[in-house]
Tab-separated table of C-alpha atoms in Angstrom:
chain	number	residue	atom	x	y	z
Z	1	UNK	CA	13.167	-19.406	17.380
Z	2	UNK	CA	11.761	-19.055	13.867
Z	3	UNK	CA	8.209	-20.239	13.279
Z	4	UNK	CA	7.083	-21.182	9.763
Z	5	UNK	CA	3.351	-21.169	8.979
Z	6	UNK	CA	1.642	-21.237	5.568
Z	7	UNK	CA	5.074	-20.962	3.902
Z	8	UNK	CA	5.727	-17.609	5.598
Z	9	UNK	CA	8.704	-17.422	7.972
Z	10	UNK	CA	8.114	-15.189	10.998
Z	11	UNK	CA	10.856	-13.871	13.250
Z	12	UNK	CA	11.460	-11.007	15.674
Z	13	UNK	CA	13.832	-8.073	15.340
Z	14	UNK	CA	14.621	-5.001	17.433
Z	15	UNK	CA	14.190	-1.531	15.972
Z	16	UNK	CA	16.230	1.508	16.977
Z	17	UNK	CA	13.412	3.927	16.222
Z	18	UNK	CA	9.663	3.717	15.708
Z	19	UNK	CA	9.211	6.973	13.784
Z	20	UNK	CA	11.404	7.575	10.728
Z	21	UNK	CA	11.594	10.832	8.812
Z	22	UNK	CA	9.537	10.436	5.642
Z	23	UNK	CA	10.361	11.693	2.142
Z	24	UNK	CA	6.863	10.924	0.880
Z	25	UNK	CA	4.511	13.784	-0.029
Z	26	UNK	CA	2.414	15.126	2.870
Z	27	UNK	CA	3.999	12.785	5.447
Z	28	UNK	CA	6.392	13.860	8.211
Z	29	UNK	CA	7.112	10.398	9.602
Z	30	UNK	CA	6.728	6.785	8.597
Z	31	UNK	CA	5.942	3.894	10.910
Z	32	UNK	CA	6.171	0.298	9.722
Z	33	UNK	CA	5.411	-2.386	12.314
Z	34	UNK	CA	6.839	-5.166	10.147
Z	35	UNK	CA	9.695	-5.792	7.733
Z	36	UNK	CA	8.404	-7.788	4.805
Z	37	UNK	CA	4.788	-8.430	3.933
Z	38	UNK	CA	2.930	-11.703	3.636
Z	39	UNK	CA	0.494	-10.294	1.064
Z	40	UNK	CA	3.198	-11.186	-1.458
Z	41	UNK	CA	2.168	-8.662	-4.129
Z	42	UNK	CA	4.156	-9.435	-7.273
Z	43	UNK	CA	4.705	-5.785	-8.155
Z	44	UNK	CA	5.756	-4.478	-4.737
Z	45	UNK	CA	8.954	-2.440	-4.915
Z	46	UNK	CA	9.372	-2.264	-1.130
Z	47	UNK	CA	11.565	-5.340	-1.594
Z	48	UNK	CA	14.169	-3.119	-3.273
Z	49	UNK	CA	14.642	-1.219	0.006
Z	50	UNK	CA	15.857	-4.307	1.856
Z	51	UNK	CA	19.474	-4.023	2.959
Z	52	UNK	CA	19.970	-7.765	2.559
Z	53	UNK	CA	19.664	-8.398	-1.186
Z	54	UNK	CA	19.335	-12.147	-0.613
Z	55	UNK	CA	15.867	-11.448	0.790
Z	56	UNK	CA	14.600	-9.642	-2.319
Z	57	UNK	CA	13.446	-12.804	-4.179
Z	58	UNK	CA	11.883	-14.074	-0.928
Z	59	UNK	CA	9.474	-11.135	-0.637
Z	60	UNK	CA	6.091	-12.383	0.564
Z	61	UNK	CA	7.608	-15.404	2.281
Z	62	UNK	CA	9.016	-13.757	5.406
Z	63	UNK	CA	7.885	-11.240	8.008
Z	64	UNK	CA	10.078	-9.727	10.685
Z	65	UNK	CA	8.126	-8.413	13.638
Z	66	UNK	CA	9.527	-5.316	15.383
Z	67	UNK	CA	8.954	-6.639	18.863
Z	68	UNK	CA	10.040	-3.482	20.717
Z	69	UNK	CA	8.162	-1.085	18.411
Z	70	UNK	CA	5.446	-0.060	20.854
Z	71	UNK	CA	7.977	0.559	23.634
Z	72	UNK	CA	10.097	2.721	21.316
Z	73	UNK	CA	7.045	4.648	20.141
Z	74	UNK	CA	5.924	5.227	23.732
Z	75	UNK	CA	9.199	7.089	24.285
Z	76	UNK	CA	9.307	8.944	20.975
Z	77	UNK	CA	5.789	10.407	21.054
Z	78	UNK	CA	6.797	12.335	24.185
Z	79	UNK	CA	9.561	14.349	22.497
Z	80	UNK	CA	9.025	14.228	18.733
Z	81	UNK	CA	7.588	17.293	17.043
Z	82	UNK	CA	3.955	16.716	16.026
Z	83	UNK	CA	3.546	15.699	12.393
Z	84	UNK	CA	1.642	13.356	10.102
Z	85	UNK	CA	2.633	9.715	10.549
Z	86	UNK	CA	2.305	7.466	7.521
Z	87	UNK	CA	1.525	3.966	8.780
Z	88	UNK	CA	2.399	1.269	6.276
Z	89	UNK	CA	4.704	2.985	3.793
Z	90	UNK	CA	6.829	-0.097	2.989
Z	91	UNK	CA	4.692	-2.880	4.449
Z	92	UNK	CA	1.004	-3.453	4.999
Z	93	UNK	CA	0.223	-2.609	8.630
Z	94	UNK	CA	-2.839	-4.881	8.497
Z	95	UNK	CA	-1.303	-7.985	6.972
Z	96	UNK	CA	-2.601	-11.248	8.519
Z	97	UNK	CA	-0.084	-11.492	11.411
Z	98	UNK	CA	-1.465	-8.182	12.746
Z	99	UNK	CA	-4.719	-9.941	13.691
Z	100	UNK	CA	-2.795	-11.799	16.376
Z	101	UNK	CA	-0.068	-9.349	17.402
Z	102	UNK	CA	-1.975	-6.011	17.283
Z	103	UNK	CA	1.230	-4.017	16.810
Z	104	UNK	CA	-0.463	-1.551	14.478
Z	105	UNK	CA	-3.442	-1.188	16.768
Z	106	UNK	CA	-1.300	-0.432	19.812
Z	107	UNK	CA	0.757	2.100	17.858
Z	108	UNK	CA	-2.371	3.870	16.629
Z	109	UNK	CA	-3.631	4.157	20.183
Z	110	UNK	CA	-0.380	5.825	21.254
Z	111	UNK	CA	-0.312	8.184	18.282
Z	112	UNK	CA	-3.904	9.197	18.985
Z	113	UNK	CA	-3.249	9.751	22.684
Z	114	UNK	CA	-0.382	12.113	21.828
Z	115	UNK	CA	-2.282	13.909	19.052
Z	116	UNK	CA	-0.263	12.826	16.031
Z	117	UNK	CA	-2.278	12.910	12.773
Z	118	UNK	CA	-2.190	9.510	11.065
Z	119	UNK	CA	-2.358	8.435	7.424
Z	120	UNK	CA	-2.823	4.694	6.876
Z	121	UNK	CA	-2.430	2.745	3.637
Z	122	UNK	CA	-3.595	-0.861	3.378
Z	123	UNK	CA	-4.997	-3.622	1.183
Z	124	UNK	CA	-6.684	-5.355	4.115
Z	125	UNK	CA	-10.167	-5.260	5.602
Z	126	UNK	CA	-8.578	-6.091	8.974
Z	127	UNK	CA	-8.510	-2.328	9.464
Z	128	UNK	CA	-12.250	-2.529	10.200
Z	129	UNK	CA	-11.312	-4.067	13.558
Z	130	UNK	CA	-9.974	-0.666	14.598
Z	131	UNK	CA	-12.888	1.479	13.445
Z	132	UNK	CA	-13.765	2.534	16.978
Z	133	UNK	CA	-10.709	4.730	17.348
Z	134	UNK	CA	-10.052	5.783	13.732
Z	135	UNK	CA	-11.522	9.264	14.108
Z	136	UNK	CA	-12.296	11.718	11.280
Z	137	UNK	CA	-10.453	14.607	12.898
Z	138	UNK	CA	-7.063	12.880	13.038
Z	139	UNK	CA	-7.018	10.047	10.465
Z	140	UNK	CA	-7.086	9.508	6.734
Z	141	UNK	CA	-7.048	6.062	5.169
Z	142	UNK	CA	-5.858	4.979	1.741
Z	143	UNK	CA	-6.938	1.684	0.205
Z	144	UNK	CA	-4.978	0.265	-2.715
Z	145	UNK	CA	-7.055	-0.917	-5.685
Z	146	UNK	CA	-5.257	-2.223	-8.742
Z	147	UNK	CA	-8.310	-3.915	-10.224
Z	148	UNK	CA	-11.914	-4.849	-9.455
Z	149	UNK	CA	-11.381	-8.220	-11.152
Z	150	UNK	CA	-10.975	-10.669	-8.277
Z	151	UNK	CA	-9.219	-13.334	-10.359
Z	152	UNK	CA	-6.602	-10.848	-11.504
Z	153	UNK	CA	-6.243	-9.402	-8.006
Z	154	UNK	CA	-5.625	-12.866	-6.572
Z	155	UNK	CA	-2.813	-13.433	-9.068
Z	156	UNK	CA	-1.180	-10.057	-8.446
Z	157	UNK	CA	-1.853	-9.768	-4.698
Z	158	UNK	CA	-2.218	-13.387	-3.540
Z	159	UNK	CA	-2.818	-12.859	0.196
Z	160	UNK	CA	-4.371	-9.393	0.261
Z	161	UNK	CA	-8.088	-8.886	0.895
Z	162	UNK	CA	-10.311	-9.207	-2.150
Z	163	UNK	CA	-11.265	-5.996	-3.978
Z	164	UNK	CA	-14.860	-6.269	-2.713
Z	165	UNK	CA	-13.591	-6.387	0.880
Z	166	UNK	CA	-11.415	-3.321	0.292
Z	167	UNK	CA	-14.372	-1.453	-1.156
Z	168	UNK	CA	-16.305	-2.317	1.986
Z	169	UNK	CA	-13.545	-0.609	3.987
Z	170	UNK	CA	-14.097	2.576	1.980
Z	171	UNK	CA	-17.840	2.342	2.513
Z	172	UNK	CA	-17.621	1.916	6.270
Z	173	UNK	CA	-15.063	4.688	6.664
Z	174	UNK	CA	-17.230	6.972	4.519
Z	175	UNK	CA	-20.132	6.328	6.875
Z	176	UNK	CA	-17.893	7.444	9.759
Z	177	UNK	CA	-16.841	10.601	7.868
Z	178	UNK	CA	-13.190	9.514	7.829
Z	179	UNK	CA	-11.247	10.965	4.888
Z	180	UNK	CA	-10.414	8.208	2.414
Z	181	UNK	CA	-8.438	7.871	-0.775
Z	182	UNK	CA	-7.767	5.170	-3.325
Z	183	UNK	CA	-4.244	4.348	-4.384
Z	184	UNK	CA	-4.765	3.339	-8.010
Z	185	UNK	CA	-1.595	1.514	-8.751
Z	186	UNK	CA	0.609	0.267	-9.865
Z	187	UNK	CA	-0.764	0.573	-13.363
Z	188	UNK	CA	0.862	-2.234	-15.338
Z	189	UNK	CA	0.935	-2.011	-19.152
Z	190	UNK	CA	-1.417	-4.511	-20.839
Z	191	UNK	CA	-2.527	-5.922	-17.460
Z	192	UNK	CA	-4.694	-3.386	-15.609
Z	193	UNK	CA	-4.288	-0.237	-17.688
Z	194	UNK	CA	-7.402	-0.586	-19.863
Z	195	UNK	CA	-10.057	2.099	-19.690
Z	196	UNK	CA	-12.751	-0.250	-18.369
Z	197	UNK	CA	-10.695	-1.266	-15.329
Z	198	UNK	CA	-9.714	2.282	-14.479
Z	199	UNK	CA	-13.247	3.589	-14.975
Z	200	UNK	CA	-14.580	0.961	-12.553
Z	201	UNK	CA	-12.143	2.120	-9.878
Z	202	UNK	CA	-12.972	5.776	-10.511
Z	203	UNK	CA	-16.639	4.881	-10.032
Z	204	UNK	CA	-15.809	3.335	-6.652
Z	205	UNK	CA	-14.125	6.604	-5.720
Z	206	UNK	CA	-17.166	8.602	-6.823
Z	207	UNK	CA	-19.588	6.485	-4.804
Z	208	UNK	CA	-17.449	6.701	-1.692
Z	209	UNK	CA	-16.490	10.359	-2.021
Z	210	UNK	CA	-12.768	9.694	-1.957
Z	211	UNK	CA	-9.923	11.051	-4.035
Z	212	UNK	CA	-7.546	9.030	-6.196
Z	213	UNK	CA	-3.761	8.937	-6.157
Z	214	UNK	CA	-2.439	7.031	-9.162
Z	215	UNK	CA	0.947	5.614	-10.078
Z	216	UNK	CA	2.660	3.460	-12.678
Z	217	UNK	CA	4.612	0.261	-12.186
Z	218	UNK	CA	8.032	0.978	-10.711
Z	219	UNK	CA	10.693	-1.415	-11.978
Z	220	UNK	CA	12.999	-1.226	-9.003
Z	221	UNK	CA	15.300	-4.089	-8.111
Z	222	UNK	CA	13.542	-7.465	-8.073
Z	223	UNK	CA	10.178	-6.291	-9.403
Z	224	UNK	CA	10.430	-7.474	-13.005
Z	225	UNK	CA	11.843	-10.814	-11.851
Z	226	UNK	CA	8.885	-11.205	-9.492
Z	227	UNK	CA	6.339	-10.346	-12.181
Z	228	UNK	CA	7.928	-12.331	-15.000
Z	229	UNK	CA	6.295	-15.759	-14.449
Z	230	UNK	CA	2.860	-14.098	-14.214
Z	231	UNK	CA	3.469	-11.913	-17.278
Z	232	UNK	CA	4.696	-14.850	-19.347
Z	233	UNK	CA	1.328	-16.527	-18.799
Z	234	UNK	CA	-0.805	-13.414	-19.277
Z	235	UNK	CA	1.076	-11.622	-22.060
Z	236	UNK	CA	4.555	-12.989	-22.811
Z	237	UNK	CA	5.341	-10.252	-25.361
Z	238	UNK	CA	5.187	-7.540	-22.708
Z	239	UNK	CA	8.036	-8.854	-20.526
Z	240	UNK	CA	10.908	-7.502	-22.611
Z	241	UNK	CA	9.007	-4.357	-23.570
Z	242	UNK	CA	8.262	-3.098	-20.047
Z	243	UNK	CA	11.567	-1.265	-19.423
Z	244	UNK	CA	11.104	0.689	-22.659
Z	245	UNK	CA	7.386	1.396	-22.122
Z	246	UNK	CA	7.994	2.672	-18.603
Z	247	UNK	CA	11.127	4.657	-19.387
Z	248	UNK	CA	11.122	8.442	-18.803
Z	249	UNK	CA	11.246	9.174	-22.555
Z	250	UNK	CA	8.234	6.979	-23.394
Z	251	UNK	CA	4.886	8.652	-24.097
Z	252	UNK	CA	3.020	5.753	-22.457
Z	253	UNK	CA	2.622	7.297	-19.014
Z	254	UNK	CA	1.715	10.702	-20.366
Z	255	UNK	CA	-1.152	9.196	-22.355
Z	256	UNK	CA	-2.350	6.997	-19.496
Z	257	UNK	CA	-2.287	9.957	-17.131
Z	258	UNK	CA	-4.455	11.928	-19.532
Z	259	UNK	CA	-6.965	9.089	-19.616
Z	260	UNK	CA	-7.105	8.785	-15.834
Z	261	UNK	CA	-7.538	12.521	-15.379
Z	262	UNK	CA	-10.298	12.573	-18.015
Z	263	UNK	CA	-12.222	9.730	-16.379
Z	264	UNK	CA	-11.916	11.391	-12.980
Z	265	UNK	CA	-13.088	14.727	-14.366
Z	266	UNK	CA	-16.107	13.061	-15.970
Z	267	UNK	CA	-17.139	11.628	-12.614
Z	268	UNK	CA	-16.118	14.684	-10.601
Z	269	UNK	CA	-13.492	12.759	-8.628
Z	270	UNK	CA	-10.449	14.540	-7.214
Z	271	UNK	CA	-7.381	12.949	-8.749
Z	272	UNK	CA	-3.631	13.479	-8.896
Z	273	UNK	CA	-0.429	11.491	-9.457
Z	274	UNK	CA	1.011	9.933	-6.325
Z	275	UNK	CA	4.522	10.966	-7.323
Z	276	UNK	CA	5.793	13.527	-9.833
Z	277	UNK	CA	7.642	12.109	-12.816
Z	278	UNK	CA	9.904	14.191	-15.029
């Protein structure tokens, strides 16, 4: 039976596998406890990976819980070759429903018990609940920061933790000597790509001794449609220009990359693009 709370529809699904082969840099496997994400970030391109295209415009309003995930993982950790598991590659593993269900927590316990290195990415301070078993020798944690401006963050990432709460995550993990990194992205033209915003995030990285992975807005299926109402209020002229600005032949990203690398160099922060672009 489907339960609807706070305009988010929750339901259960069965998964065939817990660990999927990953194509992302430095990850061997991906593990995503949920399909969909109630954070509802306007720019999220994970929606484009949904097999059911009717769900794309509903991103942020549904979450499917993989109810047999822990049981599947309990089997797979016994025979899978050891490798780095990326937790939360197409959903946030610490979105609000996790506080009740603890799917991510139970998976992390299994991965730790069987000596799989883990890389987590999140926008939620719920991860602090699990600090006791996030150990420096086997974990790294990435926290997404698109902006320090809380009003802007609330518009772009309506149900994610506030930027100040995410910075607290970096601080507490730093104090535990856990390797951390900031995912600076997506960088959206005319919205969060100004030097002041980026410099503020680089300063957070400097203070917390973490590296930065940066990326531009990815206009995969459904993303521009999701962003359009917000953009029309913030900067209506940019809506029709985005495809051109972000195209491979545009100089925009080359110039922004130079700026980011310069700011990081000035503050002695390790920095690199999250994905190579040709």
